[in-house]
Amino acid sequence: MTATEETAAESAPEKPLDWLGQSIKRKEDDRFLAGRGNYIEDIDLPNMLHMAILRSPYAHATINSIDTTEAAALPGVVAVVTGELLAQHNLAWMPTLSGDTQAVLATDKVRMQGQEVACVIAEDRYVAHDALELIDVDYEPLPAVVNPFAALEEGAPLIRDDKEGQTDNRVYHWEAGDAAATEEAFLEAHKIVAVDTHYPRSHPSPLECCGCVADLNPASHRATIYMTSQAPHAIRTVFALVTGLPEQNIQIISPDIGGGFGNKVPVYPGYVVATAASLLLGRPVKWIEDRTGNLISTGFARDFHMKGELAVARDGTMLGVRVKMLSDQGYAYADAQPSKLKAGLFHIVTGSYDLPAAHVVCDGAYTNKAPGGVAYRCSFRVTEASFLIERLVQSAAVELGMDPAELRRRNFIQPEQFPYTSATGFVYDSGDYETAMDMALDKAGYGELRAEQERRRAEGGKLLGIGIATMTEALGAGPSRDYDILGIKMFDSAELRVHPTGKAILKLGVRHQGQGHETTFAQIVAHELGIPPEDILVHEGDTDNTPYGLGTYASRSTPVAGAAAAMVSRTLREKAKKIAAHLLEVSEDDLEWEHDHFSVKGAPSQTKTIQEIAFAAYTNHPMGMEAGLEGVHYYDPPNLTFPFATYVVVVEVDPETGEWKPIHVVAIDDCGVRINPMIVEGQIMGGLTEGFAMAAMQEISFDDDGNCIGSNFMDYLIPTAWETPHYDLGETVTPSPHHPLGCKGVGESATVGSPAAFVNAVVDAVSHLGVTDIDMPVTSAKVWEAIQGAGAHA
Amino acid sequence: MPTIARSVPQRWEAYVFPSNFEYFAPTTIDEALGLLAEHGDEAKILAGGQSLIPLMKLRFAAPAVVIDINRVAGLDHLEESKRGRGFLRVGALVRNATLERSELLSSRYPTMAAAAPLISDPIVRNQGTLVGSLCHADPQGDFGSVMLALDGEIVVRSTAGERRIPVKRFLDGPFTSTIRPDELAVEARVPSPEGRFSGTYLKLERKVGDFATVGVAVFVATERGKVMRAGIGLTGVGATNIKATEAEAALVGHRLSDTAIDEASRLAAAAADPRTDVRGSADYKRDVVRVYVARGLQQLTGAKAA
């Protein structure tokens, strides 16, 4: 080596000592950007058949008969599967994640438009689709139940007449909080403000729809099922229980997934029929869902009708909140959420406020719509709760004539109150809400904005509106004592193996769909063991080759699996210490750990790096110690984590046409310690965009006959780059006291919290005209109607 | 109480895969006309395909024969003819993206220039054509209103000869035009402007790529400060695009004053025949017509010379 080269080497940028908090580029992006991802559609097996699904055009109808003769006779068609055939194998119905039942293929009746009625299995997908047109189904239409309130009225047509003992359309009744204490608090109120609103049915609509390739090998009796699943391990267990196949013979592989947002948590009929067909035919069967199938039949989100009331004292002190909520469940109760909590975490409706009393009454109703209620980029119904309380606070500010920021400030849970037990029983781990809000208001230039708003109101033209939402989320399910899905506890796991050359593979029970796990979790191990992230392969999504876990949704991966990755790394570090002591011929007590090596106290030149130790673990380990450097950790979190944020949205509203657009969006998020800030910011921007989408345009609605309006992207609107606002981000850091790294979840915060900020902003812009509420999605037409209506009553 | 389902669309099911069809790719107009003469009713012309292909994908349309004219020579002209009083010629294969970037349009046909970048999204504009859009006759199509405002016409040809049809008579109803099954639309024509002229197109859409909730095309030509010719076309507020003739007439002979603009926008709103749907109530759409016509005309008060 020449002198010049030495200098160059010395001045080269040093690798960071600690990988925590580094915005390194995403390891997984190389293959995605190069078009080398491996999605379900990319999987082609020899001798593979293709499946297409015939769906019901009616929302509610009796099936008199299904004639498949002509379809079965079409050249290239191998089989036509109906509910009758599945019933012979006891597979016509399947359990949902909420313990209800859902039809795989309809037998007696169809109960939603788009319900799966029959499947064609053919040599190619064109033939399969041609054959669908040849199936003759004789339907007898029944009255469709579209409105959940009407569904619960006496005399409403009974939707689930297949269920023994089900005499009406009620799914559940569930309460949280203290009714008596809340009544008392309301008696003390100076004012009671009310918000009656519908959080519209929306759909996660990931870029990739659902699909699977089921391959049941008739010789080995192994079922290898490639599918778009956010929770492959749970799916394996459900499949074992439903089909009776021995669990060791089921391998679920979730290859690269093109977005999930909760939509890919449940089991859908397509998966089951393809698997059954492969079993019956002895050939692999591929099913790729189309966009309409995805939008009309798979897990929707939200659809809560909420009546909230907030009791406030004369000085603005919040005294209590009470809520009546009716959930429109569709024809099956299929929420993907902890089984004990009928309405998920909706009872976190006290938000960021020190609310001494709360009472939440929840009912669920069957309707002739698709089942679901998945956690669409949210932690089990936190989104609906956050929206309601923030709309209530906005209304209270108007009623009291107080500034909405000041009203919030007066009622925040204070930093010294943590851990804080809420009126509905959550134990908030940590928070500092006022600091985050002040930072957001400052960034938005709040004081000047109010002056500008007044000036514009006086001068005419476009109006200015300022919307604030402060958000506290509860995520990272769960402590297993409280959270399970169908009895399976919501822990998660990590298995770490360090190879002789000091490179490692980390296997996890979760399954990412774009969240950046391959980078973030490598950074966690890098932080704990000093192995650079590029030397760590993160492996997920294959049940044969990863430890058990409940999957990736509800912002639980970093709080649970991330903690498991840290803990297993620490276990390995303990073993590494023993090996280092052996190699350096000192006692363990004489060693200290620094970033990536052990050194002897007082003799810092005597060191062993993690790579040297890993090599020794296979070549020179102490007598009596097991060889190797690997371990597995199942992490059961002691509590949820409670990230928080303040969102401030500034909008311009055209009072003549109702058109509005955000001109400044500020987001101050606190998710505790950030592992990869770039990935966190990406999550927040994505979350804000989906929050904006829900506030502005996204809705799956139905006409009176139960026809789905929103079955394609012409009717179900997703914002483009053109509509999407620019985002102004900031952060505060309040570590979680119980997570090994101080992290909280973040993937969903902005989706949960920001819709209220957008709606509050539009309502604020036109509040001087007498407008107090506009339901989502806030379309220009609704703004115009609200202004007209307010004018008429003024 | 819920009612028995009655309004179920006949075949709403989702197909990503079209029905079988026979495909021809002629290279000359005569060859295309021959194919049309032979297959007529059963055939559909494929130009930009931005409406036809989605319809076929969903099997809402299942033509037995698709005649792809994209290889036909002599249909991609965008030029001004000096014949007679002069007119703009837009060939059947001129893409919306070309219109969007055309200096000829931005200097001489401002209503078209304003509408072009508002057609759907860039991907659609790269393929879609003005002539194809007119033949599709979607009442929510933007160019129908523009052509009505500008008194445009369509040139159609068959083996029997050529016809020139004013757009007002060409657009016959929702998704129906007066073109015959054996005819090929080869060109759209717009009279060249005279005097001082100006025009624009305003569109209210829920998001980029959505059809217009309301679209308004306006055009005026003035002489010595008085309106000589006025054109107002409305999108999305009727069974076809609407030419607001009474509103146009109210402007002719007057200065573009606030009073005249108010009167014209009121008459245009009266000419609209919108339906309540997911994009908004009929009242809302009618009022947006009024506001947009007024705003469009206000923008034209600084009309420039021909």
PDB file of N, CA and C in Angstrom, chain A residues 448-464 652:
ATOM      1  N   GLU A 448     -50.354  34.291  12.657  1.00  0.00           N
ATOM      2  CA  GLU A 448     -50.587  35.090  11.443  1.00  0.00           C
ATOM      3  C   GLU A 448     -51.730  34.515  10.614  1.00  0.00           C
ATOM      4  N   LEU A 449     -51.854  33.175  10.670  1.00  0.00           N
ATOM      5  CA  LEU A 449     -52.912  32.541   9.881  1.00  0.00           C
ATOM      6  C   LEU A 449     -54.296  33.013  10.315  1.00  0.00           C
ATOM      7  N   ARG A 450     -54.491  33.140  11.618  1.00  0.00           N
ATOM      8  CA  ARG A 450     -55.799  33.591  12.102  1.00  0.00           C
ATOM      9  C   ARG A 450     -56.096  35.014  11.613  1.00  0.00           C
ATOM     10  N   ALA A 451     -55.074  35.853  11.603  1.00  0.00           N
ATOM     11  CA  ALA A 451     -55.257  37.222  11.112  1.00  0.00           C
ATOM     12  C   ALA A 451     -55.597  37.209   9.627  1.00  0.00           C
ATOM     13  N   GLU A 452     -54.878  36.374   8.883  1.00  0.00           N
ATOM     14  CA  GLU A 452     -55.106  36.246   7.434  1.00  0.00           C
ATOM     15  C   GLU A 452     -56.529  35.733   7.154  1.00  0.00           C
ATOM     16  N   GLN A 453     -56.966  34.807   7.988  1.00  0.00           N
ATOM     17  CA  GLN A 453     -58.320  34.274   7.844  1.00  0.00           C
ATOM     18  C   GLN A 453     -59.361  35.395   7.975  1.00  0.00           C
ATOM     19  N   GLU A 454     -59.187  36.223   8.985  1.00  0.00           N
ATOM     20  CA  GLU A 454     -60.124  37.333   9.203  1.00  0.00           C
ATOM     21  C   GLU A 454     -60.106  38.309   8.036  1.00  0.00           C
ATOM     22  N   ARG A 455     -58.891  38.589   7.556  1.00  0.00           N
ATOM     23  CA  ARG A 455     -58.742  39.539   6.458  1.00  0.00           C
ATOM     24  C   ARG A 455     -59.501  39.024   5.224  1.00  0.00           C
ATOM     25  N   ARG A 456     -59.330  37.729   4.923  1.00  0.00           N
ATOM     26  CA  ARG A 456     -59.983  37.165   3.743  1.00  0.00           C
ATOM     27  C   ARG A 456     -61.501  37.149   3.894  1.00  0.00           C
ATOM     28  N   ARG A 457     -61.953  36.851   5.093  1.00  0.00           N
ATOM     29  CA  ARG A 457     -63.406  36.836   5.304  1.00  0.00           C
ATOM     30  C   ARG A 457     -63.993  38.224   5.031  1.00  0.00           C
ATOM     31  N   ALA A 458     -63.243  39.241   5.408  1.00  0.00           N
ATOM     32  CA  ALA A 458     -63.718  40.601   5.216  1.00  0.00           C
ATOM     33  C   ALA A 458     -63.669  41.001   3.744  1.00  0.00           C
ATOM     34  N   GLU A 459     -62.627  40.530   3.032  1.00  0.00           N
ATOM     35  CA  GLU A 459     -62.398  41.024   1.668  1.00  0.00           C
ATOM     36  C   GLU A 459     -63.109  40.213   0.595  1.00  0.00           C
ATOM     37  N   GLY A 460     -63.533  38.999   0.906  1.00  0.00           N
ATOM     38  CA  GLY A 460     -64.144  38.143  -0.110  1.00  0.00           C
ATOM     39  C   GLY A 460     -63.098  37.321  -0.832  1.00  0.00           C
ATOM     40  N   GLY A 461     -63.539  36.486  -1.768  1.00  0.00           N
ATOM     41  CA  GLY A 461     -62.616  35.597  -2.462  1.00  0.00           C
ATOM     42  C   GLY A 461     -62.452  34.305  -1.709  1.00  0.00           C
ATOM     43  N   LYS A 462     -61.316  33.663  -1.933  1.00  0.00           N
ATOM     44  CA  LYS A 462     -61.114  32.349  -1.323  1.00  0.00           C
ATOM     45  C   LYS A 462     -60.922  32.459   0.179  1.00  0.00           C
ATOM     46  N   LEU A 463     -61.571  31.548   0.893  1.00  0.00           N
ATOM     47  CA  LEU A 463     -61.507  31.553   2.352  1.00  0.00           C
ATOM     48  C   LEU A 463     -60.352  30.695   2.825  1.00  0.00           C
ATOM     49  N   LEU A 464     -59.883  31.026   4.025  1.00  0.00           N
ATOM     50  CA  LEU A 464     -58.793  30.263   4.616  1.00  0.00           C
ATOM     51  C   LEU A 464     -59.348  29.480   5.812  1.00  0.00           C
ATOM     52  N   GLU A 652     -57.544  26.297   1.471  1.00  0.00           N
ATOM     53  CA  GLU A 652     -58.266  27.385   0.806  1.00  0.00           C
ATOM     54  C   GLU A 652     -59.581  26.821   0.299  1.00  0.00           C
TER      55      GLU A 652
END
